[in-house]
Amino acid sequence: MEDGIRVGLLLVATPQLEDPNFRRSVVLVVEHDVDGGTLGVVLNRPTEIPVDRVLPPWAELVTGPSVVFQGGPVALDNALALARLPGEDEPLGWRALEGGSEVARVGLVDLEAPPGLLAPEVLQLRVFAGYAGWSAGQLRGEIEDGAWYLVPAEAGDVFAGDPDRLWQEVLRRQGGDLAFVSTFPEDPTLN
């Protein structure tokens, strides 16, 4: 059964989503199985922790800001990385996401592999601590309840130079009502 959710799409938190883990977050769907659940990474939560403190061998390949991002509230002691590569090959240590063409060259990095395997190929790389996860049907229910907008991703979203502006930028480029939502104030009680 098709639920409209697929790898490579973005989940953008609606202004009604007050959960501090996801408030104004932009999440890239990296795995989805209608019967097995969904896994994603929050793209706009940089931490203060430099990558060279936790994964020194990978630090020189990281796209700025060179900090670890909090990928979600699950398994915060585990790291995962996403990298964008050119061409069509799938080198050792990298697995392409099975999403649409916009993120076709973004994939998961095996952080256990030697960085030298990928170094010549990497265009951009970002490291995340933790991830976001939903059980089968849970995310579909949250979308239906108005917690998330489901929108197309662009490869640049994963490696945004100004992650604090990503929520507004993604909504603005959607046009129409979602572009209007991008102007929603952080605290509407101050209006």
PDB file of C-alpha atoms in Angstrom:
ATOM      1  CA  MET A   1       0.000   0.000   0.000  1.00  0.00           C
ATOM      2  CA  GLU A   2       1.420   3.393  -1.039  1.00  0.00           C
ATOM      3  CA  ASP A   3       1.406   6.113   1.636  1.00  0.00           C
ATOM      4  CA  GLY A   4       3.129   8.934  -0.289  1.00  0.00           C
ATOM      5  CA  ILE A   5       6.214   8.879   1.929  1.00  0.00           C
ATOM      6  CA  ARG A   6       9.452   7.944   0.198  1.00  0.00           C
ATOM      7  CA  VAL A   7      13.200   8.197   0.573  1.00  0.00           C
ATOM      8  CA  GLY A   8      14.529  11.569  -0.514  1.00  0.00           C
ATOM      9  CA  LEU A   9      11.529  13.629   0.558  1.00  0.00           C
ATOM     10  CA  LEU A  10      11.639  16.233   3.313  1.00  0.00           C
ATOM     11  CA  LEU A  11       9.431  16.346   6.357  1.00  0.00           C
ATOM     12  CA  VAL A  12       9.054  19.983   7.343  1.00  0.00           C
ATOM     13  CA  ALA A  13       7.554  20.631  10.769  1.00  0.00           C
ATOM     14  CA  THR A  14       4.353  22.650  10.683  1.00  0.00           C
ATOM     15  CA  PRO A  15       4.076  25.594  13.104  1.00  0.00           C
ATOM     16  CA  GLN A  16       1.698  23.442  15.209  1.00  0.00           C
ATOM     17  CA  LEU A  17       4.426  20.866  15.966  1.00  0.00           C
ATOM     18  CA  GLU A  18       5.612  21.890  19.422  1.00  0.00           C
ATOM     19  CA  ASP A  19       7.760  18.843  20.291  1.00  0.00           C
ATOM     20  CA  PRO A  20      11.159  20.452  21.079  1.00  0.00           C
ATOM     21  CA  ASN A  21      12.941  17.624  19.222  1.00  0.00           C
ATOM     22  CA  PHE A  22      11.219  18.625  15.995  1.00  0.00           C
ATOM     23  CA  ARG A  23      10.047  22.229  16.339  1.00  0.00           C
ATOM     24  CA  ARG A  24      10.834  23.982  13.027  1.00  0.00           C
ATOM     25  CA  SER A  25      12.864  21.013  11.885  1.00  0.00           C
ATOM     26  CA  VAL A  26      13.574  19.789   8.378  1.00  0.00           C
ATOM     27  CA  VAL A  27      14.007  16.010   8.209  1.00  0.00           C
ATOM     28  CA  LEU A  28      15.354  14.071   5.233  1.00  0.00           C
ATOM     29  CA  VAL A  29      13.725  10.637   4.852  1.00  0.00           C
ATOM     30  CA  VAL A  30      16.627   8.188   4.393  1.00  0.00           C
ATOM     31  CA  GLU A  31      14.750   4.877   4.787  1.00  0.00           C
ATOM     32  CA  HIS A  32      11.070   4.046   4.441  1.00  0.00           C
ATOM     33  CA  ASP A  33       9.100   0.828   4.441  1.00  0.00           C
ATOM     34  CA  VAL A  34       5.303   1.020   4.714  1.00  0.00           C
ATOM     35  CA  ASP A  35       5.324  -2.114   6.885  1.00  0.00           C
ATOM     36  CA  GLY A  36       8.591  -1.472   8.734  1.00  0.00           C
ATOM     37  CA  GLY A  37       8.676   2.236   9.519  1.00  0.00           C
ATOM     38  CA  THR A  38      10.668   5.313   8.616  1.00  0.00           C
ATOM     39  CA  LEU A  39      14.100   6.693   9.452  1.00  0.00           C
ATOM     40  CA  GLY A  40      15.203  10.259   8.852  1.00  0.00           C
ATOM     41  CA  VAL A  41      17.786  12.812   9.907  1.00  0.00           C
ATOM     42  CA  VAL A  42      17.121  16.352  11.076  1.00  0.00           C
ATOM     43  CA  LEU A  43      19.108  18.622   8.767  1.00  0.00           C
ATOM     44  CA  ASN A  44      18.944  21.890  10.696  1.00  0.00           C
ATOM     45  CA  ARG A  45      20.185  21.151  14.231  1.00  0.00           C
ATOM     46  CA  PRO A  46      23.925  21.901  14.403  1.00  0.00           C
ATOM     47  CA  THR A  47      25.557  21.238  17.753  1.00  0.00           C
ATOM     48  CA  GLU A  48      28.622  22.939  19.247  1.00  0.00           C
ATOM     49  CA  ILE A  49      30.668  19.724  18.932  1.00  0.00           C
ATOM     50  CA  PRO A  50      33.376  19.881  16.236  1.00  0.00           C
ATOM     51  CA  VAL A  51      33.573  16.797  14.030  1.00  0.00           C
ATOM     52  CA  ASP A  52      37.327  16.564  14.671  1.00  0.00           C
ATOM     53  CA  ARG A  53      36.596  15.892  18.354  1.00  0.00           C
ATOM     54  CA  VAL A  54      34.471  12.785  17.689  1.00  0.00           C
ATOM     55  CA  LEU A  55      35.523  11.571  14.224  1.00  0.00           C
ATOM     56  CA  PRO A  56      38.941  13.122  13.508  1.00  0.00           C
ATOM     57  CA  PRO A  57      39.631  11.106  10.337  1.00  0.00           C
ATOM     58  CA  TRP A  58      36.490  12.506   8.698  1.00  0.00           C
ATOM     59  CA  ALA A  59      36.844  16.136   9.827  1.00  0.00           C
ATOM     60  CA  GLU A  60      38.667  17.428   6.745  1.00  0.00           C
ATOM     61  CA  LEU A  61      35.917  16.094   4.437  1.00  0.00           C
ATOM     62  CA  VAL A  62      33.044  17.784   6.294  1.00  0.00           C
ATOM     63  CA  THR A  63      31.091  20.597   4.664  1.00  0.00           C
ATOM     64  CA  GLY A  64      30.841  23.675   6.917  1.00  0.00           C
ATOM     65  CA  PRO A  65      29.811  24.254   9.528  1.00  0.00           C
ATOM     66  CA  SER A  66      32.282  21.564  10.653  1.00  0.00           C
ATOM     67  CA  VAL A  67      30.213  20.422  13.602  1.00  0.00           C
ATOM     68  CA  VAL A  68      28.168  17.343  14.362  1.00  0.00           C
ATOM     69  CA  PHE A  69      24.451  17.835  13.716  1.00  0.00           C
ATOM     70  CA  GLN A  70      21.803  16.314  15.979  1.00  0.00           C
ATOM     71  CA  GLY A  71      20.046  14.008  13.540  1.00  0.00           C
ATOM     72  CA  GLY A  72      17.188  13.250  15.908  1.00  0.00           C
ATOM     73  CA  PRO A  73      16.342  12.066  19.387  1.00  0.00           C
ATOM     74  CA  VAL A  74      17.066   8.340  18.810  1.00  0.00           C
ATOM     75  CA  ALA A  75      20.514   6.771  19.438  1.00  0.00           C
ATOM     76  CA  LEU A  76      22.363  10.038  20.114  1.00  0.00           C
ATOM     77  CA  ASP A  77      25.552   8.099  20.868  1.00  0.00           C
ATOM     78  CA  ASN A  78      25.666   6.760  17.291  1.00  0.00           C
ATOM     79  CA  ALA A  79      26.880   8.744  14.298  1.00  0.00           C
ATOM     80  CA  LEU A  80      25.848   8.534  10.685  1.00  0.00           C
ATOM     81  CA  ALA A  81      26.985  10.610   7.756  1.00  0.00           C
ATOM     82  CA  LEU A  82      25.547  11.688   4.444  1.00  0.00           C
ATOM     83  CA  ALA A  83      27.731  12.572   1.476  1.00  0.00           C
ATOM     84  CA  ARG A  84      27.132  13.817  -2.048  1.00  0.00           C
ATOM     85  CA  LEU A  85      29.254  12.289  -4.779  1.00  0.00           C
ATOM     86  CA  PRO A  86      29.518  13.012  -8.514  1.00  0.00           C
ATOM     87  CA  GLY A  87      29.001  10.517 -11.313  1.00  0.00           C
ATOM     88  CA  GLU A  88      27.091   7.271 -11.264  1.00  0.00           C
ATOM     89  CA  ASP A  89      29.423   4.843  -9.476  1.00  0.00           C
ATOM     90  CA  GLU A  90      28.763   3.553  -5.972  1.00  0.00           C
ATOM     91  CA  PRO A  91      32.212   3.420  -4.335  1.00  0.00           C
ATOM     92  CA  LEU A  92      32.993   1.264  -1.322  1.00  0.00           C
ATOM     93  CA  GLY A  93      31.893   2.946   1.891  1.00  0.00           C
ATOM     94  CA  TRP A  94      28.923   4.798   0.350  1.00  0.00           C
ATOM     95  CA  ARG A  95      25.345   3.740  -0.437  1.00  0.00           C
ATOM     96  CA  ALA A  96      23.085   5.997  -2.492  1.00  0.00           C
ATOM     97  CA  LEU A  97      19.670   6.901  -1.139  1.00  0.00           C
ATOM     98  CA  GLU A  98      16.902   5.429  -3.220  1.00  0.00           C
ATOM     99  CA  GLY A  99      15.141   8.768  -3.627  1.00  0.00           C
ATOM    100  CA  GLY A 100      14.281  11.018  -6.519  1.00  0.00           C
ATOM    101  CA  SER A 101      16.743  12.600  -8.885  1.00  0.00           C
ATOM    102  CA  GLU A 102      17.361  15.678  -6.696  1.00  0.00           C
ATOM    103  CA  VAL A 103      19.031  13.567  -4.008  1.00  0.00           C
ATOM    104  CA  ALA A 104      20.142  10.671  -6.211  1.00  0.00           C
ATOM    105  CA  ARG A 105      23.823  11.357  -5.535  1.00  0.00           C
ATOM    106  CA  VAL A 106      23.360  11.754  -1.769  1.00  0.00           C
ATOM    107  CA  GLY A 107      24.042   8.625   0.220  1.00  0.00           C
ATOM    108  CA  LEU A 108      24.916   7.092   3.552  1.00  0.00           C
ATOM    109  CA  VAL A 109      28.590   6.834   4.451  1.00  0.00           C
ATOM    110  CA  ASP A 110      30.101   3.856   6.254  1.00  0.00           C
ATOM    111  CA  LEU A 111      32.019   5.670   9.001  1.00  0.00           C
ATOM    112  CA  GLU A 112      33.909   2.443   9.763  1.00  0.00           C
ATOM    113  CA  ALA A 113      35.509   2.576   6.304  1.00  0.00           C
ATOM    114  CA  PRO A 114      38.788   4.451   5.837  1.00  0.00           C
ATOM    115  CA  PRO A 115      38.017   8.057   4.801  1.00  0.00           C
ATOM    116  CA  GLY A 116      40.629   7.744   2.059  1.00  0.00           C
ATOM    117  CA  LEU A 117      38.286   5.444   0.125  1.00  0.00           C
ATOM    118  CA  LEU A 118      35.810   8.275  -0.386  1.00  0.00           C
ATOM    119  CA  ALA A 119      37.989  11.387  -0.047  1.00  0.00           C
ATOM    120  CA  PRO A 120      38.688  11.809  -3.776  1.00  0.00           C
ATOM    121  CA  GLU A 121      34.967  11.517  -4.582  1.00  0.00           C
ATOM    122  CA  VAL A 122      33.244  13.521  -1.829  1.00  0.00           C
ATOM    123  CA  LEU A 123      31.675  16.806  -2.917  1.00  0.00           C
ATOM    124  CA  GLN A 124      29.950  17.410   0.424  1.00  0.00           C
ATOM    125  CA  LEU A 125      29.704  15.508   3.710  1.00  0.00           C
ATOM    126  CA  ARG A 126      27.825  16.037   6.967  1.00  0.00           C
ATOM    127  CA  VAL A 127      27.911  14.020  10.214  1.00  0.00           C
ATOM    128  CA  PHE A 128      24.833  13.457  12.394  1.00  0.00           C
ATOM    129  CA  ALA A 129      24.488  12.126  15.937  1.00  0.00           C
ATOM    130  CA  GLY A 130      21.275  10.159  16.249  1.00  0.00           C
ATOM    131  CA  TYR A 131      18.294   9.955  13.962  1.00  0.00           C
ATOM    132  CA  ALA A 132      14.510  10.285  13.894  1.00  0.00           C
ATOM    133  CA  GLY A 133      12.441   7.129  13.693  1.00  0.00           C
ATOM    134  CA  TRP A 134       8.798   6.219  13.291  1.00  0.00           C
ATOM    135  CA  SER A 135       7.121   2.820  13.493  1.00  0.00           C
ATOM    136  CA  ALA A 136       4.936   1.539  10.642  1.00  0.00           C
ATOM    137  CA  GLY A 137       2.034   3.950  10.099  1.00  0.00           C
ATOM    138  CA  GLN A 138       3.145   6.393  12.812  1.00  0.00           C
ATOM    139  CA  LEU A 139       4.547   9.030  10.458  1.00  0.00           C
ATOM    140  CA  ARG A 140       1.527   8.796   8.125  1.00  0.00           C
ATOM    141  CA  GLY A 141      -0.672   9.488  11.181  1.00  0.00           C
ATOM    142  CA  GLU A 142       1.435  12.507  12.170  1.00  0.00           C
ATOM    143  CA  ILE A 143       1.190  13.910   8.631  1.00  0.00           C
ATOM    144  CA  GLU A 144      -2.585  13.427   8.635  1.00  0.00           C
ATOM    145  CA  ASP A 145      -2.769  15.153  12.044  1.00  0.00           C
ATOM    146  CA  GLY A 146      -1.031  18.213  10.553  1.00  0.00           C
ATOM    147  CA  ALA A 147       2.395  17.870  12.197  1.00  0.00           C
ATOM    148  CA  TRP A 148       4.429  17.652   8.964  1.00  0.00           C
ATOM    149  CA  TYR A 149       4.503  18.944   5.413  1.00  0.00           C
ATOM    150  CA  LEU A 150       5.908  16.411   2.952  1.00  0.00           C
ATOM    151  CA  VAL A 151       7.886  18.223   0.216  1.00  0.00           C
ATOM    152  CA  PRO A 152      10.616  17.484  -2.366  1.00  0.00           C
ATOM    153  CA  ALA A 153      14.233  17.748  -1.266  1.00  0.00           C
ATOM    154  CA  GLU A 154      17.151  19.319  -3.082  1.00  0.00           C
ATOM    155  CA  ALA A 155      20.689  17.998  -2.593  1.00  0.00           C
ATOM    156  CA  GLY A 156      21.739  21.375  -1.205  1.00  0.00           C
ATOM    157  CA  ASP A 157      19.267  21.034   1.686  1.00  0.00           C
ATOM    158  CA  VAL A 158      21.363  18.285   3.252  1.00  0.00           C
ATOM    159  CA  PHE A 159      24.466  20.496   3.295  1.00  0.00           C
ATOM    160  CA  ALA A 160      22.899  23.928   3.850  1.00  0.00           C
ATOM    161  CA  GLY A 161      25.508  26.543   4.732  1.00  0.00           C
ATOM    162  CA  ASP A 162      23.036  28.328   7.038  1.00  0.00           C
ATOM    163  CA  PRO A 163      21.029  25.534   8.686  1.00  0.00           C
ATOM    164  CA  ASP A 164      19.191  28.034  10.910  1.00  0.00           C
ATOM    165  CA  ARG A 165      17.424  29.394   7.801  1.00  0.00           C
ATOM    166  CA  LEU A 166      16.643  26.014   6.208  1.00  0.00           C
ATOM    167  CA  TRP A 167      13.062  25.736   7.570  1.00  0.00           C
ATOM    168  CA  GLN A 168      12.085  29.096   6.069  1.00  0.00           C
ATOM    169  CA  GLU A 169      13.967  28.517   2.805  1.00  0.00           C
ATOM    170  CA  VAL A 170      12.409  25.111   2.122  1.00  0.00           C
ATOM    171  CA  LEU A 171       8.899  26.400   2.804  1.00  0.00           C
ATOM    172  CA  ARG A 172       9.425  29.590   0.772  1.00  0.00           C
ATOM    173  CA  ARG A 173      10.469  27.731  -2.379  1.00  0.00           C
ATOM    174  CA  GLN A 174       7.260  25.645  -2.277  1.00  0.00           C
ATOM    175  CA  GLY A 175       5.234  28.718  -3.206  1.00  0.00           C
ATOM    176  CA  GLY A 176       1.583  29.331  -2.371  1.00  0.00           C
ATOM    177  CA  ASP A 177       0.380  28.735   1.172  1.00  0.00           C
ATOM    178  CA  LEU A 178       3.635  27.102   2.272  1.00  0.00           C
ATOM    179  CA  ALA A 179       5.619  30.159   1.221  1.00  0.00           C
ATOM    180  CA  PHE A 180       3.285  32.175   3.440  1.00  0.00           C
ATOM    181  CA  VAL A 181       3.863  29.729   6.347  1.00  0.00           C
ATOM    182  CA  SER A 182       7.602  30.454   6.065  1.00  0.00           C
ATOM    183  CA  THR A 183       6.870  33.888   7.560  1.00  0.00           C
ATOM    184  CA  PHE A 184       5.175  32.398  10.636  1.00  0.00           C
ATOM    185  CA  PRO A 185       6.814  34.025  13.699  1.00  0.00           C
ATOM    186  CA  GLU A 186       8.887  31.980  16.164  1.00  0.00           C
ATOM    187  CA  ASP A 187       6.553  33.126  18.942  1.00  0.00           C
ATOM    188  CA  PRO A 188       3.122  34.110  17.612  1.00  0.00           C
ATOM    189  CA  THR A 189       2.133  35.585  20.996  1.00  0.00           C
ATOM    190  CA  LEU A 190       4.530  38.463  20.330  1.00  0.00           C
ATOM    191  CA  ASN A 191       2.453  39.681  17.355  1.00  0.00           C
TER     192      ASN A 191
END
